Short mmCIF file of C-alpha atoms and ligand atoms in Angstrom, two decimals:
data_model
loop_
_atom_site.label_atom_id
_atom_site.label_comp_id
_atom_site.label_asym_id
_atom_site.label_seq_id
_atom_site.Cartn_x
_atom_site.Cartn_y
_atom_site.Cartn_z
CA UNK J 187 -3.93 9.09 63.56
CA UNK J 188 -6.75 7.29 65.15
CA UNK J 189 -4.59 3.77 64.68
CA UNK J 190 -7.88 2.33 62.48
CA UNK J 191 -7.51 2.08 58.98
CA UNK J 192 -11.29 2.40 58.49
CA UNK J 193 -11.38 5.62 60.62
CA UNK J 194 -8.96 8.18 59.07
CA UNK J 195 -8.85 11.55 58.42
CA UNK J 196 -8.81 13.34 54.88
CA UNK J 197 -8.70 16.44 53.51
CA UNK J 198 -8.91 17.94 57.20
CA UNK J 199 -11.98 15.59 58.69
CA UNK J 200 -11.98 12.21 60.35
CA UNK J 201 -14.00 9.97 57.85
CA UNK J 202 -15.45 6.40 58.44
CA UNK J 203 -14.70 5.21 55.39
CA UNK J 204 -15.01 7.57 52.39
CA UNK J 205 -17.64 9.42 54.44
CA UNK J 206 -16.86 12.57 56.90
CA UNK J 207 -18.50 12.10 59.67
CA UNK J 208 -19.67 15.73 59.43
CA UNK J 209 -21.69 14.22 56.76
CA UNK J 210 -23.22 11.96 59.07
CA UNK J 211 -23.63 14.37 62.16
CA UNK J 212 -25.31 16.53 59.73
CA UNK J 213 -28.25 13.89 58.81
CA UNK J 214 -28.84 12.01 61.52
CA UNK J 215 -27.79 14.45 64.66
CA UNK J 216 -25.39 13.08 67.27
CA UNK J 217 -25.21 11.30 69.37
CA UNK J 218 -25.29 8.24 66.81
CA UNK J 219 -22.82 5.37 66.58
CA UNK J 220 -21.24 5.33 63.34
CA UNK J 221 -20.25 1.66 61.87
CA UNK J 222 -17.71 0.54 58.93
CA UNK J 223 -18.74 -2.14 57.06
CA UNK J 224 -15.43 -2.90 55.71
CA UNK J 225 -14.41 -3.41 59.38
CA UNK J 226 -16.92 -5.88 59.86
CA UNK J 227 -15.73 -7.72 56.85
CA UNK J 228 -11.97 -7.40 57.74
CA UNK J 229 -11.94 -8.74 61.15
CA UNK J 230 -14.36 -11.85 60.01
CA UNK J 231 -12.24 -12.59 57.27
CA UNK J 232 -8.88 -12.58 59.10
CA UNK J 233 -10.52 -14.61 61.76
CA UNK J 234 -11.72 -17.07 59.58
CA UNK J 235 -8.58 -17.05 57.33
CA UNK J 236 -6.60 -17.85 60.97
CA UNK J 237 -8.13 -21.00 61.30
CA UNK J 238 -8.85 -21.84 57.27
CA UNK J 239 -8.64 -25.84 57.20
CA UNK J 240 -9.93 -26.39 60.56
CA UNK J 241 -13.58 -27.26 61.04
CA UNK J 242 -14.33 -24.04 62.49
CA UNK J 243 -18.28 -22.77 63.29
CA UNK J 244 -18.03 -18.95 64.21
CA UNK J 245 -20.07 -17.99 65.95
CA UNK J 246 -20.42 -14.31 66.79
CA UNK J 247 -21.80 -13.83 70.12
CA UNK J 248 -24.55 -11.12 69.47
CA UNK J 249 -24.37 -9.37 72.67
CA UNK J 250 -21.51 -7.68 71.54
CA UNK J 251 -23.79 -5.46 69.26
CA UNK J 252 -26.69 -6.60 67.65
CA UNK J 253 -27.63 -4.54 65.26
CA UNK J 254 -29.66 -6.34 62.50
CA UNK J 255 -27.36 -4.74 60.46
CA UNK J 256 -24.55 -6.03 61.51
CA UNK J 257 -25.63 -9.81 62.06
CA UNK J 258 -26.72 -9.80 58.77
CA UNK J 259 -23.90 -8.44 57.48
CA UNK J 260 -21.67 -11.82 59.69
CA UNK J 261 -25.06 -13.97 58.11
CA UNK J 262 -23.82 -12.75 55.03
CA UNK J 263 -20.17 -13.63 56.08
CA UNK J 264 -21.06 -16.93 56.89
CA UNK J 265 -21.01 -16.43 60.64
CA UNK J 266 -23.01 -18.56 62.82
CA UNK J 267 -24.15 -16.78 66.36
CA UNK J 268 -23.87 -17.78 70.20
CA UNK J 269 -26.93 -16.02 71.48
CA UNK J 270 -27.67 -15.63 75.85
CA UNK J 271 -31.84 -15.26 75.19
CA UNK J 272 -34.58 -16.00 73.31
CA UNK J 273 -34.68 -12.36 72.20
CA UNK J 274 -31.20 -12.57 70.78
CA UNK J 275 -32.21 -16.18 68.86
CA UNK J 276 -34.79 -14.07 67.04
CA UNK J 277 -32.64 -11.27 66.09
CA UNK J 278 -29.93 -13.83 64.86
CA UNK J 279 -32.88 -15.95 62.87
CA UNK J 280 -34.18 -12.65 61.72
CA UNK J 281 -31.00 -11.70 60.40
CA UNK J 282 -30.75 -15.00 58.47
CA UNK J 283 -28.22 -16.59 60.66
CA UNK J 284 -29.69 -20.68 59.76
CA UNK J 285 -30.50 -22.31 63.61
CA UNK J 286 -28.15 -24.75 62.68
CA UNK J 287 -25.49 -22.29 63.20
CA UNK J 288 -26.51 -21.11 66.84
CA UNK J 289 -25.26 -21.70 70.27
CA UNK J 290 -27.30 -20.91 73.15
CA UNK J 291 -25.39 -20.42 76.29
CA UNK J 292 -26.35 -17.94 79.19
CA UNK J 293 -26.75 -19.14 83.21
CA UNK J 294 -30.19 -18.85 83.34
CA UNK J 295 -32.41 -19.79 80.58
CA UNK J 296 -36.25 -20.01 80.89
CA UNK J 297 -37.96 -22.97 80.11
CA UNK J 298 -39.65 -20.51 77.31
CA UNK J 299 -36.66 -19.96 75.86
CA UNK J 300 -35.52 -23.34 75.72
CA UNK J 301 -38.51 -24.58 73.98
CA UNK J 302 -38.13 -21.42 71.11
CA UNK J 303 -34.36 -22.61 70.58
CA UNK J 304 -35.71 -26.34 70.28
CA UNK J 305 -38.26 -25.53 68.00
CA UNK J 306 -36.26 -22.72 65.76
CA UNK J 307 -36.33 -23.85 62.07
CA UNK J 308 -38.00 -26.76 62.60
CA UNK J 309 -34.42 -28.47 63.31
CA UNK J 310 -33.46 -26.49 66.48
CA UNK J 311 -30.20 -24.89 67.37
CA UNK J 312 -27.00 -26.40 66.55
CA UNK J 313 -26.48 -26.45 70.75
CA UNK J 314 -26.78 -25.88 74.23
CA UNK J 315 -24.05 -24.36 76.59
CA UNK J 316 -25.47 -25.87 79.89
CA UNK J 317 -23.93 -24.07 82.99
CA UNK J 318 -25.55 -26.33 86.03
CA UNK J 319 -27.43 -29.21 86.73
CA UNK J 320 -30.57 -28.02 87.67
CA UNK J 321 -30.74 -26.51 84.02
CA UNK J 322 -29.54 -29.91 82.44
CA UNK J 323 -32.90 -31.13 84.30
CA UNK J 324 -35.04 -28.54 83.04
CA UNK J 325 -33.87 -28.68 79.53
CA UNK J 326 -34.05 -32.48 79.29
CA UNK J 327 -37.89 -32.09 80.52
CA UNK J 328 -38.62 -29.53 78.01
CA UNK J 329 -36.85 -31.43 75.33
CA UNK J 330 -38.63 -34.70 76.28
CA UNK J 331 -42.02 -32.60 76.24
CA UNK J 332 -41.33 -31.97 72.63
CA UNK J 333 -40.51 -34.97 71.84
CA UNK J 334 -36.52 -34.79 70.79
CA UNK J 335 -33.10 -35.20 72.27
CA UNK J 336 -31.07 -31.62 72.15
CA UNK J 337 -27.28 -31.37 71.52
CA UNK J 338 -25.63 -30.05 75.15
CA UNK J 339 -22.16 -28.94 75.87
CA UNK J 340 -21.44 -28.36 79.27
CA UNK J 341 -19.48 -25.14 79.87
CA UNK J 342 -16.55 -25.76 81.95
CA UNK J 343 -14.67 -23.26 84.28
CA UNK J 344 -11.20 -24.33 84.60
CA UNK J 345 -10.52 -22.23 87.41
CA UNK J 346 -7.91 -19.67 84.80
CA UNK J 347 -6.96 -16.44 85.64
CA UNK J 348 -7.76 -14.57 82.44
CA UNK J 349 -6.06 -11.28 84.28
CA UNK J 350 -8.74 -8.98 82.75
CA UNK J 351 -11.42 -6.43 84.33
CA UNK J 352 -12.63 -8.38 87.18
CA UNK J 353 -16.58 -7.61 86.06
CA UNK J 354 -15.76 -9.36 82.88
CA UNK J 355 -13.37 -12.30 84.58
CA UNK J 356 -15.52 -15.17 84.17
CA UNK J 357 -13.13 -18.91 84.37
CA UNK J 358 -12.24 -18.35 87.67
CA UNK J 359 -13.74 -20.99 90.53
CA UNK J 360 -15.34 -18.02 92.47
CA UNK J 361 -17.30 -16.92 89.15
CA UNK J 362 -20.86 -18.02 88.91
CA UNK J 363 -20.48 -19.36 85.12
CA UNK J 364 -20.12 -23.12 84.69
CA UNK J 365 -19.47 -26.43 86.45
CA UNK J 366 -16.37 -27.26 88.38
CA UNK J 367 -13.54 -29.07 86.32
CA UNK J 368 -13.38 -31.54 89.10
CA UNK J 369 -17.02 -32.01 88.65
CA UNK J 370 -17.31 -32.58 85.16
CA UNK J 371 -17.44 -36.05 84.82
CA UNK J 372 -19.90 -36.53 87.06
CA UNK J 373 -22.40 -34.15 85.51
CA UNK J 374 -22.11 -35.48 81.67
CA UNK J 375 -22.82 -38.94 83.32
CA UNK J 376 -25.82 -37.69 84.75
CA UNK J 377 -26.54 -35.64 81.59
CA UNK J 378 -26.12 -38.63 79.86
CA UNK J 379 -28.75 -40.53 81.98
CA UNK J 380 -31.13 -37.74 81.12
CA UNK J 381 -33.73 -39.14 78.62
CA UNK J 382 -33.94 -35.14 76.42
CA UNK J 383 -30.32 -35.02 75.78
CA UNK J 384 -27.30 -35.87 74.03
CA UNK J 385 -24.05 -34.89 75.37
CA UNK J 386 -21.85 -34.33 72.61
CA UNK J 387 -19.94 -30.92 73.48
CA UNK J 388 -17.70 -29.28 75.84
CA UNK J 389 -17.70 -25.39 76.29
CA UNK J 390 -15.22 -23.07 77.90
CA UNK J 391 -15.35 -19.35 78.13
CA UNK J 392 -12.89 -17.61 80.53
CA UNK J 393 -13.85 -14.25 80.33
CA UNK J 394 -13.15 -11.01 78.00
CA UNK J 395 -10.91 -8.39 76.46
CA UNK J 396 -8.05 -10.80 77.10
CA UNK J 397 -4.63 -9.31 75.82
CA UNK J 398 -2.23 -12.45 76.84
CA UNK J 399 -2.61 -16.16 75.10
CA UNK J 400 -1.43 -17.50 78.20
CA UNK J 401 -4.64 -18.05 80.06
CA UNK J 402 -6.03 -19.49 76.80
CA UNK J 403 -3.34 -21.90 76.26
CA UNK J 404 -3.83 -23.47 80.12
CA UNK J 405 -7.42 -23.85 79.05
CA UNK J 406 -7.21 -25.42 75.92
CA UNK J 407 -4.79 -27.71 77.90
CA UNK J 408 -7.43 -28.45 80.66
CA UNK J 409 -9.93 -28.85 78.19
CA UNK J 410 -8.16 -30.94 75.40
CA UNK J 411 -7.21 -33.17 78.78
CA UNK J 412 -11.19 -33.30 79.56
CA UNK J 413 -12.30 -34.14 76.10
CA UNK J 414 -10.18 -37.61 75.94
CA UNK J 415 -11.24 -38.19 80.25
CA UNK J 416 -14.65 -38.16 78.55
CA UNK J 417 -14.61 -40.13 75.56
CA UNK J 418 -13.04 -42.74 77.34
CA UNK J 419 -15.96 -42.84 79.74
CA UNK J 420 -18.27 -43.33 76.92
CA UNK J 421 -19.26 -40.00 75.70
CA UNK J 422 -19.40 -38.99 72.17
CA UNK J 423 -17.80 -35.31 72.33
CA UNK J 424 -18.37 -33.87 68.97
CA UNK J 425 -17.91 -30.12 69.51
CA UNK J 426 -15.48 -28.25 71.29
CA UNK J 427 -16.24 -24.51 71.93
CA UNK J 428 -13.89 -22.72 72.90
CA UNK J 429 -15.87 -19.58 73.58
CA UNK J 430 -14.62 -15.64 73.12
CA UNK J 431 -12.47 -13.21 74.88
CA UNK J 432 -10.02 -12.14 72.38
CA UNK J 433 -8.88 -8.70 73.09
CA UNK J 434 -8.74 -5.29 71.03
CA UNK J 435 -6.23 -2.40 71.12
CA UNK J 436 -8.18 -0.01 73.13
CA UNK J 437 -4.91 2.32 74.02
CA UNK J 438 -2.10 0.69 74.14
CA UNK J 439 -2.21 -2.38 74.78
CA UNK J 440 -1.11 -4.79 73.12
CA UNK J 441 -3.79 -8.01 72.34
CA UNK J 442 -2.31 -11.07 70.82
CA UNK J 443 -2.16 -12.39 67.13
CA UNK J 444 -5.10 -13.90 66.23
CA UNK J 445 -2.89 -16.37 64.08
CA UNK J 446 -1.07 -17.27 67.01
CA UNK J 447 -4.48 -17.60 68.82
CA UNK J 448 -5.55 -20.17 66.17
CA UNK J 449 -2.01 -21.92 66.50
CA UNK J 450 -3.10 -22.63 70.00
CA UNK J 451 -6.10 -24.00 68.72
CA UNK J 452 -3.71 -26.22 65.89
CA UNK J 453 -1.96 -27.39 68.62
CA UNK J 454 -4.14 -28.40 71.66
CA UNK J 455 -7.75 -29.17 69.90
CA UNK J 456 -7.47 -29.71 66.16
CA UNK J 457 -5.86 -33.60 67.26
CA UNK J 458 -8.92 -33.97 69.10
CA UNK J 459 -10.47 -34.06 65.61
CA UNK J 460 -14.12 -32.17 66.43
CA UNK J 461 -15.67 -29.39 65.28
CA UNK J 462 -14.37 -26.09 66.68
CA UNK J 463 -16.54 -23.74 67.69
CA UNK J 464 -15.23 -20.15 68.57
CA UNK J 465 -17.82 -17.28 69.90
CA UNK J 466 -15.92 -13.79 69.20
CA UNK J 467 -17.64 -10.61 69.84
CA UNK J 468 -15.61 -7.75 70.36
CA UNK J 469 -12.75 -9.24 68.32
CA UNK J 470 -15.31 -8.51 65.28
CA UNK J 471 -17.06 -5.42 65.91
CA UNK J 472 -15.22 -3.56 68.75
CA UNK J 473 -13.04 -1.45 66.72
CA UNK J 474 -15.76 -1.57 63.93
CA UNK J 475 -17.66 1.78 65.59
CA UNK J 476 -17.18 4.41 66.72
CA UNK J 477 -19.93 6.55 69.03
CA UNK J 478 -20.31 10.64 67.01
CA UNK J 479 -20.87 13.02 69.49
CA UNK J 480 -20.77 17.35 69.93
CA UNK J 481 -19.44 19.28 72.66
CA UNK J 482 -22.33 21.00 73.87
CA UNK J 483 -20.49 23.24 76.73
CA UNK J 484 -16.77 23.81 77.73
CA UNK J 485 -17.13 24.20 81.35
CA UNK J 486 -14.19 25.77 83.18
CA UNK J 487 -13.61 25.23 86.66
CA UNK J 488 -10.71 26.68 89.00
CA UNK J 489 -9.18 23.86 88.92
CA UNK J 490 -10.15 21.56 85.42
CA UNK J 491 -11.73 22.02 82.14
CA UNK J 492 -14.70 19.98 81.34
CA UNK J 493 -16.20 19.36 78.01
CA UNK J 494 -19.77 18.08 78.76
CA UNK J 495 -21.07 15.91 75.55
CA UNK J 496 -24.07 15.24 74.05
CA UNK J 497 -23.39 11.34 74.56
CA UNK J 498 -23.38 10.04 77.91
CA UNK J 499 -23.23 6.86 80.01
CA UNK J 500 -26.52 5.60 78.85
CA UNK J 501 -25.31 5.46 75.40
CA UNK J 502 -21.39 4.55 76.22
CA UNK J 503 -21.59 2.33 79.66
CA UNK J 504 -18.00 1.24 79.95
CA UNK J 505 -16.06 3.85 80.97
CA UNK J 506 -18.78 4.08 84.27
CA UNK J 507 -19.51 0.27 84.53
CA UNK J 508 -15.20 -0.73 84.16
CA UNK J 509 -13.19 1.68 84.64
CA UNK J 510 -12.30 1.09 80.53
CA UNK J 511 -10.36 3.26 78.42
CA UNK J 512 -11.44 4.58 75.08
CA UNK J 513 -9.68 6.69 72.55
CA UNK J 514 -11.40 10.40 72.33
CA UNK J 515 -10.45 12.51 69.05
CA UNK J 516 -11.77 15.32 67.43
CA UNK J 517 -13.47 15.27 63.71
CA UNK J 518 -12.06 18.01 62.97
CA UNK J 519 -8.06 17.01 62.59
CA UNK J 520 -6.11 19.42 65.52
CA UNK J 521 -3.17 20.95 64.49
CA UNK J 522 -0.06 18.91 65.03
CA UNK J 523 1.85 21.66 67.17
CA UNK J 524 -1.48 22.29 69.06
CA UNK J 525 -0.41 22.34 72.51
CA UNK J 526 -2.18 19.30 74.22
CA UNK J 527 -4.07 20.20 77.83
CA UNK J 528 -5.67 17.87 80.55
CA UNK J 529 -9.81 17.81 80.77
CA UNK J 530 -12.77 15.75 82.04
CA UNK J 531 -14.65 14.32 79.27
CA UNK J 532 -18.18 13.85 80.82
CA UNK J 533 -21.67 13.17 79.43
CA UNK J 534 -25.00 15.15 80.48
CA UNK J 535 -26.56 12.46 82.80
CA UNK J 536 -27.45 13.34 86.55
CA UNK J 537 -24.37 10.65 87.49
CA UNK J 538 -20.97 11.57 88.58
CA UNK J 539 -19.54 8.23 86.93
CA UNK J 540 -20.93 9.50 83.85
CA UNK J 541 -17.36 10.44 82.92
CA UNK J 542 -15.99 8.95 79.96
CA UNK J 543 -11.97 10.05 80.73
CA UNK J 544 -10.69 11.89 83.73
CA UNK J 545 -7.34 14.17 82.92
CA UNK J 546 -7.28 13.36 79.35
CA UNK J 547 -4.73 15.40 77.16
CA UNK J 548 -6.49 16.62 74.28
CA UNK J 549 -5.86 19.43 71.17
CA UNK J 550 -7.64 22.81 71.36
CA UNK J 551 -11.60 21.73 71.82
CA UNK J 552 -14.55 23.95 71.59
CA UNK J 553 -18.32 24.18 72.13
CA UNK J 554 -19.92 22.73 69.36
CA UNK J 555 -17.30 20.66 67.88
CA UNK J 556 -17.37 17.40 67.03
CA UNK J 557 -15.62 14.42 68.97
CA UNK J 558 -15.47 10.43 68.22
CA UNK J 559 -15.54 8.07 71.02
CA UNK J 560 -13.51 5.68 69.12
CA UNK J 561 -13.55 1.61 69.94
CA UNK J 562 -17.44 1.58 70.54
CA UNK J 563 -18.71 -1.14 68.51
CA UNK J 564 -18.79 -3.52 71.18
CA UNK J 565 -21.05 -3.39 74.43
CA UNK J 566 -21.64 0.16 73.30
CA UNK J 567 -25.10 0.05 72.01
CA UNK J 568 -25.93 -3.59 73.12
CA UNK J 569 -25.46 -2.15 76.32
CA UNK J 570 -27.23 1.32 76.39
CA UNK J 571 -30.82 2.64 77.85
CA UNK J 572 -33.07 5.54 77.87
CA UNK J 573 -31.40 6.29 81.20
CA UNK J 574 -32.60 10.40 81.93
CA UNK J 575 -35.27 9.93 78.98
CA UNK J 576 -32.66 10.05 76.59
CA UNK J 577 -33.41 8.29 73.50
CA UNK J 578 -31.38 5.86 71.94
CA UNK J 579 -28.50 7.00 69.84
CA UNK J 580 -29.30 6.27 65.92
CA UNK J 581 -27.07 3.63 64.58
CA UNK J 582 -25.23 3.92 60.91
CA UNK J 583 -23.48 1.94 58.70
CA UNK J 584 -20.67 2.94 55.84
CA UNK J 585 -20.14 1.32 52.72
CA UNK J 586 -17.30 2.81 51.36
CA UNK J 587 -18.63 6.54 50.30
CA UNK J 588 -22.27 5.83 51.34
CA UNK J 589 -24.09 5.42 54.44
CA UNK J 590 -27.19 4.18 55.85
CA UNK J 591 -29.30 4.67 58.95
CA UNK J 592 -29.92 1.37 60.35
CA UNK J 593 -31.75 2.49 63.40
CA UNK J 594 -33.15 5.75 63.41
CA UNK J 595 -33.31 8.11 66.94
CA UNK J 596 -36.76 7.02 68.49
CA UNK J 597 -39.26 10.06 68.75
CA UNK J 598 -40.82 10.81 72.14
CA UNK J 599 -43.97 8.87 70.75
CA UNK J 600 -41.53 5.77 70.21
CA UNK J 601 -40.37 5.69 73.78
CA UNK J 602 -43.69 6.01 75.50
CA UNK J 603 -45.08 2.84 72.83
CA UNK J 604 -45.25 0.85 75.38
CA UNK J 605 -46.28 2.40 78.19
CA UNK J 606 -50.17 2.16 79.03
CA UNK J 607 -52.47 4.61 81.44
CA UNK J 608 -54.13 2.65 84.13
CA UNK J 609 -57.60 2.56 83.59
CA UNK J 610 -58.43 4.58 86.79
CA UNK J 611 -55.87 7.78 85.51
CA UNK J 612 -56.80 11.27 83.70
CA UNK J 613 -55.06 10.42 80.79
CA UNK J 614 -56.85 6.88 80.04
CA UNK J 615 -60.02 8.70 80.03
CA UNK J 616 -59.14 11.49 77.48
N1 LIG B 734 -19.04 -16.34 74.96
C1 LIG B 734 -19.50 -16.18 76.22
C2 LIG B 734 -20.02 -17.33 76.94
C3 LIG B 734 -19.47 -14.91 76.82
O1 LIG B 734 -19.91 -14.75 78.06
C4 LIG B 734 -18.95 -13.81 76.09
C5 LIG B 734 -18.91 -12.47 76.67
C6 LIG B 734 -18.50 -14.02 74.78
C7 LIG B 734 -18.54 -15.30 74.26
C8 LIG B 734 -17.93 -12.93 73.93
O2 LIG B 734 -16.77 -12.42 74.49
P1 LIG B 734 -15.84 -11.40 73.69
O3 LIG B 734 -15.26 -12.14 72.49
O4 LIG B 734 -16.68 -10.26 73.25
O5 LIG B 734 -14.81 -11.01 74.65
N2 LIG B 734 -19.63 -5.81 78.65
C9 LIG B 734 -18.24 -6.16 78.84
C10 LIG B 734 -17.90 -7.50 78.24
C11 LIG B 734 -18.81 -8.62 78.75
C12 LIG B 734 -18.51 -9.93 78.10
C13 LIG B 734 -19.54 -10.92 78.43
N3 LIG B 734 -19.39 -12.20 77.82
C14 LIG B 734 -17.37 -5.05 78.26
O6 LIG B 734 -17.91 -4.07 77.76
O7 LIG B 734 -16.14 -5.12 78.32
#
C-alpha cells in the first residue's frame, strides 16, 4: 500500500523491513527518521547494474543525507561521493569513502577547504567542479602553495530547462551555478594557463527531482559537443560528470527508467571514451526513509480538521521550503472501506508554512496514533535544525528484522555544547 517494497505492512502494522515501526517508536520516541538498509543497497545496485561495462565513478552526493551510516553503507557499496564542503569531505573520508573517489563541487569554496581536499589522503580528491573564474584563480594559488597541480572540471550550464521546482532548477542561464556554454572555451584556456591546475574534466548538473530524460538528453548533447570543441583545442578531457537530478516517485509521478537514463549515457558519452562520473542523491536514498511521527492533537475547526504532529518543518523542510508533496500513511493499516476525509497535516512550530499537506484525504486518524511521512530520506535530515529548540530527530537504520540507532535524540545538555557564557554574565561566574 505505501508503493515501497521495503515499507509494507504485515500482520496489521506498517514495517520497515521485518521491523514494525511501533517497535521503533517504542525505543527511540518519535519523531525519528526510520532508514532501510536494503533500500540503500537496491537503488545502488540497480544504478550501478544500469551502467555495468561503462567506466562509471558514482558518486553519491552526500547532501542528500549524510548519515555516517548511510555513506558507509554506499563506502561499503563501492560508492565514491561528490561532497559541497570541507565538512562533508570529512564525513565521506570518515565513512571510508577513499579521496580518490571524491568530487568537490559547490559555488563557493574557501581557500580552507580547498587546501583540506588537496591534502586528503595524502593523494587529494579525485576532482574539482570549478563554477567561475575567480575560483579557478584561487584554487590554482592554493594548489601552487602546496606544491601540486589539482584535477578541475569546469561545471557547465547549458542553459536546459530541467522543468522541475524552480528552487532546485539549476542549468538554466539565469541560475548562479556554472560558466556560460558560450564561455567555456575561453575559461579552460585560461585554466589551462594557470600554473596549480590540470584541466582534464567537464561537469554538468541541471538541477533536481527531474521526472523527463528530455532535458538530460539536450545536455549530454551540448556536452558530448563541448568535450570534442575541447580536445581539439588541446585539452586532455578525461572525466565527464554528468552530475545528479534523477527523480523519485513522490505521488504520482512518473520519473524515468534509470536504464533508459544510462542508454542516454551509451549513446551520447560512452564514444567519448572517458570516465563517467554520475553524482545521484535522492535517486539512492530518497525513498530509502521514511520520517516516524505521532499525532499529538486532532484539532477541529468549523471549517477543517487538523492533526498537529510531533514532527515539524525543522525536521521535514520540503513541504514549507517547495511546495513538495509527500505520501502521509498511518502505521497502523486503516480499514479498506474506511471512509477517507480532507485535513491539514501540520507540525508544532510557531510557522504557518509548517504544514506538511493542505486538504489531504486520509483514513480515520486519532490523537496518539502513529503516521509515516513516507519519501524522506533525501534533504530530510540533511536539511533539518533545532528550529523552536527542538532537537534533532534520532536517525535509525533496519537490517532486515533488526534495527539500530545511528544517531540518537540530542539531550538538552547536547544542544547547549556549544554555547559559552560571556565572561561578564551570571551564569559564567557560577
Ligand atoms: N550534483 C550537484 C552539483 C547538485 O547540486 C546536486 C543537488 C546533486 C548532484 C544531487 O542531485 P539529486 O540527484 O539529489 O537530484 N533540497 C532540494 C534538492 C536540492 C538539490 C541540490 N543539488 C529538495 O529537497 O528537493
Amino acid at each position: 500500500m505505501t508503493g515501497l517494497p521495503w515499507f509494507a505492512y504485515r500482520d496489521g502494522q506498517l514495517c520497515a523491513e521485518g521491523v514494525p515501526l511501533t517497535k521503533i517508536a517504542a525505543e527511540v520516541g518519535t519523531p525519528a527518521y526510520v532508514y532501510s538498509r536494503a533500500a540503500l543497497d537496491d537503488r545502488y545496485k540497480t544504478l550501478a547494474e544500469a551502467f555495468a561495462g561503462l567506466p562509471v565513478l558514482i558518486a553519491y552526493a552526500v547532501k542528500a543525507n549524510a548519515s555516517l551510516a548511510v555513506l558507509r553503507r554506499f563506502g561499503e557499496l563501492g560508492a565514491g561521493a561528490d561532497v559541497v564542503s570541507g565538512g562533508e569531505l570529512q564525513l565521506a573520508v570518515k565513512a571510508g569513502i577513499a579521496p580518490g573517489r571524491i568530487i568537490f563541487a559547490g559555488v563557493g569554496k574557501t581557500r580552507e577547504e580547498m587546501a583540506l581536499a588537496i591534502k586528503a589522503g595524502n593523494t587529494g580528491i579525485a576532482q574539482f567542479n570549478v563554477e567561475s573564474e575567480p575560483e579557478l584563480q584561487a584554487l590554482s594559488d592554493v594548489a601552487q602553495s602546496l606544491g601540486v597541480q589539482v584535477p578541475v572540471a569546469i561545471r557547465i550550464n547549458p542553459d536546459v530547462d530541467a522543468k522541475t521546482h524552480k528552487k532546485i532548477t539549476t542549468g538554466k542561464a539565469e541560475n548562479k551555478f556554472g560558466i556560460p556554454h558560450s564561455r567555456a572555451l575561453d575559461v579552460y584556456a585560461e585554466g589551462a594557463r594557470l600554473p596549480g591546475l590540470k584541466m582534464t574534466g567537464v561537469h554538468v548538473h541541471i538541477g533536481s527531482q527531474l521526472t523527463d530524460l528530455t532535458p538530460f538528453a539536450e545536455t549530454f548533447e551540448r556536452v558530448a559537443d563541448l568535450v570534442k570543441s575541447l580536445r581539439a583545442a588541446g585539452h586532455d578531457i578525461r572525466r565527464v560528470d554528468l552530475g545528479g537530478g534523477l527523480g523519485i516517485q513522490y505521488n504520482d509521478e512518473t520519473p524515468p527508467d534509470v536504464r533508459a537514463y544510462a542508454d542516454l549515457v551509451r549513446k551520447h558519452i560512452a564514444p567519448l571514451g572517458c570516465e563517467i562520473a554520475l553524482e545521484p542523491g535522492r535517486f539512492l536514498v530518497g525513498n530509502a526513509g521514511l520520517l516516524l511521527t505521532r499525532v499529538t492533537f486532532v484539532k477541529r475547526a468549523e471549517e477543517k480538521t487538523f492533526l498537529i504532529l510531533d514532527a515539524g518543518m525543522n525536521d521535514l523542510v520540503r513541504p514549507a521550503m517547495y511546495e513538495a508533496y509527500h505520501r502521509i500513511v498511518p502505521v497502523k493499516a486503516p480499514n479498506p472501506d474506511a471512509p477517507l476525509m480532507p485535513v491539514d497535516i501540520v507540525g508544532p512550530v510557531c510557522e504557518t508554512g509548517d504544514t506538511f499537506a493542505q486538504a489531504r484525504p486520509m483514513p480515520p486518524v486519532e490523537q496518539g496514533d502513529f503516521l509515516a511521512i513516507l519519501s524522506a530520506g533525501a534533504y530530510s535530515s540533511s536539511m533539518a535544525s533545532m528550529y523552536n529548540a527542538r532537537p534533532l530527530a534520532p536517525e535509525v537504520m533496519v537490517h532486515g528484522d533488526r534495527f539500530a540507532i545511528t544517531r540518537r535524540r540530542p539531550s538538552i545538555e547536547d544542544m547547549t555544547a556549544l554555547e559559552i557564557a560571556p565572561a561578564w554574565s551570571s551564569e559564567a561566574k557560577a
